[in-house]
Amino acid sequence: MSAQHEGTPVPTPLTLRTIGDIRAALRSGHGFPGDRESFEADLQHALESSTETDLNAVATVIVDYQGRIRLYQDPEFDIAVQEGIDLTSRLKQETHDR
C-alpha cells in the first residue's frame, strides 16, 4: 500500500455467499447504478435457460455480481478510474494540439 493511501480505511468485505446476500448488498447501495435491476433480470434469464443438471449460467451471474460489488467497495477503484479519465484527457489534448 502506498504512503498516500495508508490512512484510507479498507471496508470489511461483505458476505456474498448466497443470492440473498447479493440482493441485500444491492438493496443497501453496494454496486453500480442499475445493478440491482440488472441482477434480477440476468438471474431470471439464467434460471429460465438452465436445466436441472446445468446451473452454470446461474453461477456465472452470481460470480459476476459478487465481483461487481467487491469492485464497487474497493477504495482503489475510484482512483484507478480517475487516473484513466485523466490519461484519456491528456491523450486527447495532445492529439488535438498536433
mmCIF file of C-alpha atoms in Angstrom, residues 1-87:
data_model
loop_
_atom_site.group_PDB
_atom_site.id
_atom_site.type_symbol
_atom_site.label_atom_id
_atom_site.label_comp_id
_atom_site.label_asym_id
_atom_site.label_seq_id
_atom_site.Cartn_x
_atom_site.Cartn_y
_atom_site.Cartn_z
ATOM 1 C CA MET A 1 0.000 0.000 0.000
ATOM 2 C CA SER A 2 1.430 3.386 -0.946
ATOM 3 C CA ALA A 3 2.084 6.065 1.640
ATOM 4 C CA GLN A 4 -0.661 8.334 0.333
ATOM 5 C CA HIS A 5 -3.294 5.647 0.900
ATOM 6 C CA GLU A 6 -2.192 4.354 4.291
ATOM 7 C CA GLY A 7 -4.877 6.329 6.109
ATOM 8 C CA THR A 8 -7.654 5.172 3.776
ATOM 9 C CA PRO A 9 -9.921 2.802 5.676
ATOM 10 C CA VAL A 10 -10.492 -0.508 3.938
ATOM 11 C CA PRO A 11 -14.124 -1.610 4.209
ATOM 12 C CA THR A 12 -14.851 -5.017 5.634
ATOM 13 C CA PRO A 13 -15.759 -7.310 2.740
ATOM 14 C CA LEU A 14 -19.439 -8.148 2.574
ATOM 15 C CA THR A 15 -20.581 -11.734 2.898
ATOM 16 C CA LEU A 16 -21.760 -12.652 -0.588
ATOM 17 C CA ARG A 17 -22.333 -16.392 -0.414
ATOM 18 C CA THR A 18 -25.976 -16.561 -1.441
ATOM 19 C CA ILE A 19 -28.381 -14.886 -3.830
ATOM 20 C CA GLY A 20 -29.988 -13.349 -0.741
ATOM 21 C CA ASP A 21 -26.635 -11.862 0.298
ATOM 22 C CA ILE A 22 -26.175 -10.331 -3.149
ATOM 23 C CA ARG A 23 -29.716 -8.952 -3.174
ATOM 24 C CA ALA A 24 -29.212 -7.433 0.288
ATOM 25 C CA ALA A 25 -25.925 -5.815 -0.761
ATOM 26 C CA LEU A 26 -27.503 -4.340 -3.884
ATOM 27 C CA ARG A 27 -30.506 -3.076 -1.884
ATOM 28 C CA SER A 28 -28.044 -1.412 0.509
ATOM 29 C CA GLY A 29 -26.490 0.542 -2.337
ATOM 30 C CA HIS A 30 -23.431 -1.599 -2.975
ATOM 31 C CA GLY A 31 -22.829 -1.990 -6.666
ATOM 32 C CA PHE A 32 -23.021 0.232 -9.686
ATOM 33 C CA PRO A 33 -26.082 2.179 -10.832
ATOM 34 C CA GLY A 34 -28.636 -0.202 -12.292
ATOM 35 C CA ASP A 35 -27.017 -3.335 -10.844
ATOM 36 C CA ARG A 36 -29.981 -4.112 -8.602
ATOM 37 C CA GLU A 37 -32.391 -4.301 -11.523
ATOM 38 C CA SER A 38 -29.857 -5.879 -13.880
ATOM 39 C CA PHE A 39 -29.079 -8.619 -11.366
ATOM 40 C CA GLU A 40 -32.713 -9.644 -11.149
ATOM 41 C CA ALA A 41 -33.108 -9.642 -14.942
ATOM 42 C CA ASP A 42 -29.854 -11.539 -15.508
ATOM 43 C CA LEU A 43 -30.705 -14.060 -12.799
ATOM 44 C CA GLN A 44 -34.187 -14.606 -14.221
ATOM 45 C CA HIS A 45 -32.772 -15.146 -17.706
ATOM 46 C CA ALA A 46 -30.152 -17.570 -16.364
ATOM 47 C CA LEU A 47 -32.776 -19.538 -14.433
ATOM 48 C CA GLU A 48 -35.065 -19.764 -17.441
ATOM 49 C CA SER A 49 -32.279 -21.044 -19.683
ATOM 50 C CA SER A 50 -30.882 -23.560 -17.177
ATOM 51 C CA THR A 51 -31.676 -27.211 -16.783
ATOM 52 C CA GLU A 52 -31.886 -29.139 -13.539
ATOM 53 C CA THR A 53 -28.404 -30.562 -14.142
ATOM 54 C CA ASP A 54 -26.724 -27.453 -15.579
ATOM 55 C CA LEU A 55 -26.890 -24.310 -13.478
ATOM 56 C CA ASN A 56 -23.669 -22.812 -14.853
ATOM 57 C CA ALA A 57 -25.490 -19.746 -16.180
ATOM 58 C CA VAL A 58 -26.873 -19.042 -12.697
ATOM 59 C CA ALA A 59 -23.428 -19.491 -11.145
ATOM 60 C CA THR A 60 -21.958 -17.111 -13.733
ATOM 61 C CA VAL A 61 -24.482 -14.397 -12.796
ATOM 62 C CA ILE A 62 -23.739 -14.864 -9.091
ATOM 63 C CA VAL A 63 -19.958 -14.660 -9.601
ATOM 64 C CA ASP A 64 -20.312 -11.633 -11.898
ATOM 65 C CA TYR A 65 -22.330 -9.634 -9.380
ATOM 66 C CA GLN A 66 -20.127 -10.703 -6.476
ATOM 67 C CA GLY A 67 -17.240 -9.225 -8.441
ATOM 68 C CA ARG A 68 -19.134 -6.019 -9.245
ATOM 69 C CA ILE A 69 -19.992 -5.486 -5.587
ATOM 70 C CA ARG A 70 -16.404 -6.182 -4.491
ATOM 71 C CA LEU A 71 -15.082 -3.824 -7.175
ATOM 72 C CA TYR A 72 -17.508 -1.110 -6.077
ATOM 73 C CA GLN A 73 -16.277 -1.483 -2.487
ATOM 74 C CA ASP A 74 -12.584 -1.223 -3.432
ATOM 75 C CA PRO A 75 -11.304 2.247 -2.443
ATOM 76 C CA GLU A 76 -8.604 1.972 -5.114
ATOM 77 C CA PHE A 77 -11.221 1.586 -7.861
ATOM 78 C CA ASP A 78 -12.222 5.260 -7.901
ATOM 79 C CA ILE A 79 -8.562 6.253 -8.028
ATOM 80 C CA ALA A 80 -7.912 3.923 -10.971
ATOM 81 C CA VAL A 81 -10.962 5.219 -12.850
ATOM 82 C CA GLN A 82 -9.878 8.826 -12.292
ATOM 83 C CA GLU A 83 -6.349 8.021 -13.500
ATOM 84 C CA GLY A 84 -7.849 6.508 -16.657
ATOM 85 C CA ILE A 85 -10.020 9.573 -17.235
ATOM 86 C CA ASP A 86 -7.043 11.894 -16.705
ATOM 87 C CA LEU A 87 -4.868 9.882 -19.100
#
